[in-house]
XYZ file of N, CA and C in Angstrom:
312
model
N 87.488 31.173 -67.857
C 87.695 31.290 -69.289
C 86.234 31.794 -69.962
N 86.216 32.095 -71.116
C 85.302 32.670 -71.587
C 85.342 32.217 -73.184
N 84.169 32.151 -73.524
C 83.743 32.162 -75.066
C 82.963 33.050 -75.528
N 83.049 33.463 -76.875
C 82.320 34.751 -77.453
C 81.857 34.213 -78.681
N 80.289 34.417 -79.111
C 79.768 34.003 -80.112
C 78.598 34.896 -80.637
N 78.565 35.750 -81.353
C 77.644 36.743 -81.770
C 77.112 37.121 -80.272
N 77.554 38.131 -79.585
C 77.290 38.859 -78.287
C 76.586 37.698 -77.347
N 76.715 36.336 -77.116
C 76.717 35.782 -76.194
C 78.151 35.198 -75.615
N 78.052 35.438 -74.298
C 79.207 35.396 -73.296
C 79.029 34.078 -72.372
N 79.915 33.424 -72.775
C 79.449 31.850 -71.352
C 80.865 31.978 -70.699
N 80.561 32.218 -69.397
C 81.990 31.766 -68.366
C 81.877 30.394 -67.556
N 82.889 29.372 -67.743
C 82.653 28.213 -66.941
C 83.150 28.691 -65.539
N 82.536 28.176 -64.485
C 82.832 27.998 -63.147
C 84.010 27.334 -62.933
N 84.719 27.830 -61.975
C 86.123 27.324 -61.418
C 85.712 26.303 -60.776
N 86.699 25.565 -59.946
C 86.365 24.500 -59.452
C 86.305 24.825 -58.078
N 86.942 26.069 -57.616
C 86.547 26.889 -56.191
C 85.381 27.320 -56.273
N 84.477 27.745 -57.230
C 83.207 28.098 -57.468
C 82.255 26.983 -56.956
N 82.620 25.833 -58.007
C 81.639 24.544 -57.607
C 81.850 24.182 -56.233
N 83.081 24.084 -55.550
C 83.392 23.452 -54.325
C 82.430 24.543 -53.162
N 82.555 26.029 -53.272
C 82.017 26.691 -52.534
C 80.440 26.550 -52.590
N 79.925 26.194 -53.835
C 78.464 26.086 -53.995
C 77.883 24.692 -53.394
N 78.712 23.663 -53.397
C 78.714 22.636 -52.725
C 78.490 22.739 -51.171
N 79.371 23.208 -50.772
C 79.451 23.659 -49.482
C 78.273 24.231 -48.843
N 77.686 25.490 -49.607
C 76.793 26.230 -49.504
C 75.432 25.303 -49.339
N 75.208 24.354 -50.224
C 73.898 23.850 -50.097
C 74.018 22.330 -49.053
N 75.189 21.745 -48.893
C 75.725 21.126 -47.578
C 75.208 21.749 -46.501
N 75.849 22.801 -46.240
C 75.431 23.471 -45.067
C 73.633 23.992 -44.924
N 73.304 24.272 -45.767
C 72.143 24.434 -45.852
C 71.134 23.022 -45.579
N 71.463 22.289 -46.414
C 70.633 20.879 -46.043
C 70.905 20.307 -44.461
N 72.314 20.545 -43.878
C 72.293 20.264 -42.474
C 71.493 21.287 -41.805
N 71.324 22.430 -41.894
C 70.409 23.207 -40.905
C 69.019 22.518 -41.157
N 68.492 22.321 -42.343
C 67.160 21.949 -42.615
C 67.031 20.674 -41.571
N 67.775 19.793 -41.925
C 67.360 18.328 -41.387
C 67.666 18.527 -39.918
N 68.603 19.199 -39.372
C 68.933 19.524 -37.865
C 67.314 19.898 -37.345
N 66.713 21.083 -37.920
C 65.182 21.675 -37.542
C 64.541 20.351 -37.660
N 64.358 19.846 -38.724
C 63.626 18.594 -38.906
C 63.694 17.506 -37.886
N 64.836 17.120 -37.447
C 65.276 16.372 -36.191
C 64.732 16.778 -35.103
N 64.728 18.143 -34.751
C 64.645 18.721 -33.373
C 62.525 19.001 -33.567
N 62.132 19.060 -34.642
C 61.014 19.094 -34.658
C 60.091 17.720 -34.275
N 60.626 16.951 -34.993
C 60.456 15.345 -34.674
C 60.296 14.955 -32.928
N 61.304 15.861 -32.003
C 61.432 15.000 -30.990
C 60.638 15.954 -29.926
N 60.000 17.327 -30.095
C 59.502 17.973 -29.110
C 57.973 18.424 -29.319
N 57.411 18.566 -28.552
C 55.977 19.040 -28.704
C 56.037 20.692 -29.217
N 55.072 20.794 -30.289
C 55.307 22.149 -31.249
C 54.511 22.907 -30.716
N 53.110 22.345 -30.214
C 52.079 23.020 -29.973
C 51.054 21.934 -29.390
N 50.042 22.522 -28.630
C 48.853 21.561 -27.817
C 47.668 22.383 -28.403
N 46.491 21.476 -28.173
C 45.140 22.071 -28.670
C 44.053 21.130 -27.676
N 42.770 21.412 -27.840
C 41.768 20.744 -27.510
C 40.820 20.409 -29.084
N 40.727 19.165 -28.953
C 40.381 18.751 -30.199
C 38.431 18.713 -30.245
N 38.289 18.086 -31.157
C 36.421 18.363 -31.215
C 35.674 18.036 -30.112
N 34.559 18.896 -29.758
C 33.867 18.498 -28.438
C 32.804 17.225 -28.629
N 32.740 16.840 -27.537
C 31.644 15.688 -27.334
C 31.182 15.969 -26.072
N 29.616 15.540 -26.439
C 28.814 15.968 -25.299
C 28.101 14.679 -25.026
N 27.492 14.457 -23.732
C 26.663 13.334 -23.091
C 25.700 13.711 -21.852
N 24.434 13.029 -21.747
C 23.526 13.605 -20.805
C 24.023 12.878 -19.709
N 23.932 13.206 -18.174
C 24.347 13.101 -16.976
C 23.273 12.469 -16.400
N 22.230 13.447 -16.498
C 20.772 12.860 -15.562
C 20.423 11.653 -16.241
N 20.133 10.664 -15.588
C 19.395 9.511 -15.687
C 20.374 8.853 -17.173
N 21.404 9.092 -16.540
C 22.704 8.433 -17.904
C 23.969 8.117 -17.219
N 24.690 7.626 -18.015
C 26.202 7.251 -17.345
C 27.366 8.354 -17.545
N 26.666 8.988 -18.371
C 27.921 10.384 -18.634
C 29.076 9.676 -19.283
N 30.536 10.179 -18.913
C 31.489 10.110 -19.671
C 32.418 9.105 -18.166
N 32.935 8.037 -18.650
C 34.254 7.639 -18.080
C 35.172 8.360 -17.946
N 36.183 8.515 -16.816
C 37.360 9.452 -16.705
C 38.536 8.286 -17.254
N 39.010 9.030 -18.562
C 40.189 8.342 -19.077
C 40.739 9.560 -20.083
N 42.025 9.102 -20.209
C 42.780 10.235 -21.077
C 42.213 9.963 -22.358
N 42.502 10.595 -23.488
C 42.950 12.170 -23.588
C 41.974 13.197 -22.864
N 40.989 12.944 -22.633
C 39.765 14.121 -22.441
C 40.018 14.790 -21.234
N 39.501 15.959 -21.335
C 39.623 17.048 -20.316
C 37.990 17.516 -20.361
N 37.101 17.833 -19.219
C 36.013 18.201 -19.101
C 36.256 19.836 -19.299
N 35.252 20.578 -20.253
C 35.303 21.663 -20.962
C 33.720 22.401 -20.609
N 32.840 21.689 -20.072
C 31.640 22.505 -19.971
C 30.633 21.317 -19.136
N 30.078 22.161 -18.167
C 28.929 21.123 -17.345
C 27.767 22.048 -17.264
N 26.751 21.607 -17.616
C 25.506 22.615 -17.962
C 24.046 21.857 -17.367
N 23.488 22.669 -16.630
C 22.377 22.252 -15.798
C 21.302 23.457 -16.664
N 20.491 22.743 -17.479
C 19.519 23.337 -18.427
C 18.559 23.954 -17.981
N 17.790 23.245 -16.841
C 16.585 23.538 -16.419
C 16.592 24.289 -14.694
N 17.977 24.403 -14.181
C 18.368 25.111 -12.962
C 17.892 24.386 -12.016
N 17.655 23.053 -11.999
C 17.417 22.458 -10.872
C 18.668 21.999 -10.131
N 18.652 21.286 -9.356
C 19.938 20.750 -8.460
C 20.878 19.457 -9.091
N 20.476 18.996 -10.349
C 21.073 18.184 -11.162
C 21.755 18.715 -12.402
N 22.897 18.335 -12.465
C 23.501 18.653 -14.090
C 22.744 17.885 -15.097
N 22.858 18.323 -16.446
C 21.918 17.538 -17.194
C 23.143 17.204 -18.331
N 23.803 17.847 -18.847
C 24.888 17.731 -19.783
C 26.228 18.126 -18.998
N 27.663 16.887 -19.885
C 28.818 17.394 -19.299
C 29.370 17.287 -21.005
N 30.355 18.047 -20.944
C 30.999 18.426 -22.771
C 32.781 17.983 -22.262
N 32.980 17.423 -23.157
C 34.490 17.220 -22.907
C 35.029 17.155 -24.514
N 36.685 17.375 -24.414
C 37.461 17.550 -25.791
C 38.594 16.795 -25.211
N 39.122 15.952 -26.302
C 40.588 15.448 -26.169
C 41.766 16.376 -26.254
N 42.573 16.300 -25.287
C 43.705 17.222 -25.360
C 44.733 16.742 -26.355
N 45.341 17.372 -27.435
C 46.190 16.959 -28.561
C 47.601 17.828 -28.302
N 48.545 17.411 -29.028
C 49.771 17.571 -29.276
C 50.401 17.745 -30.632
N 51.232 18.324 -30.853
C 51.778 18.889 -32.161
C 53.161 18.177 -32.419
N 53.319 17.175 -32.734
C 54.812 16.661 -33.106
C 54.827 16.581 -34.605
N 56.268 17.185 -34.864
C 56.602 17.030 -36.266
C 55.494 17.098 -37.514
N 54.610 17.974 -37.406
C 53.296 18.229 -38.094
C 52.379 17.215 -38.102
N 52.062 16.512 -36.779
C 50.897 15.462 -36.848
C 50.712 15.764 -35.611
N 48.937 16.008 -35.556
C 48.420 16.012 -34.189
C 48.422 14.656 -33.811
N 48.413 14.505 -32.221
C 48.336 13.285 -31.441
C 47.514 13.464 -30.617
N 46.622 12.490 -29.957
C 46.225 12.734 -28.504
C 47.246 12.388 -27.654
N 46.975 13.023 -26.328
C 47.769 12.999 -25.257
C 47.342 11.891 -24.590
N 48.034 10.646 -24.355
C 47.597 9.740 -23.174
C 48.117 10.235 -21.551
N 48.630 9.354 -21.120
C 48.740 9.432 -19.584
C 50.090 10.649 -19.481
N 49.869 11.579 -18.628
C 50.721 12.649 -18.445
C 51.637 12.238 -17.064
């Protein structure tokens, strides 16, 4: 169906065109939602968080509990005792949000 008005032509879509467009949009939405659903169930990435440090010589240092991993041990004055220890939390990315990893 076509209408002419001083050099402007308007073509109305057919029912088949509308159905096809709806099917394409629905298919695209299904793919996107499936990806979002999958992203929300699986770990997408891992990283170490911000560093923390503690003195060990004449101090308690750190307790051993998750999500931390030891990333450095320093003996500043080269004697037989360590002076400082460094740790970082182990983190996972799930659905765009970073979480500290608890017990593995």
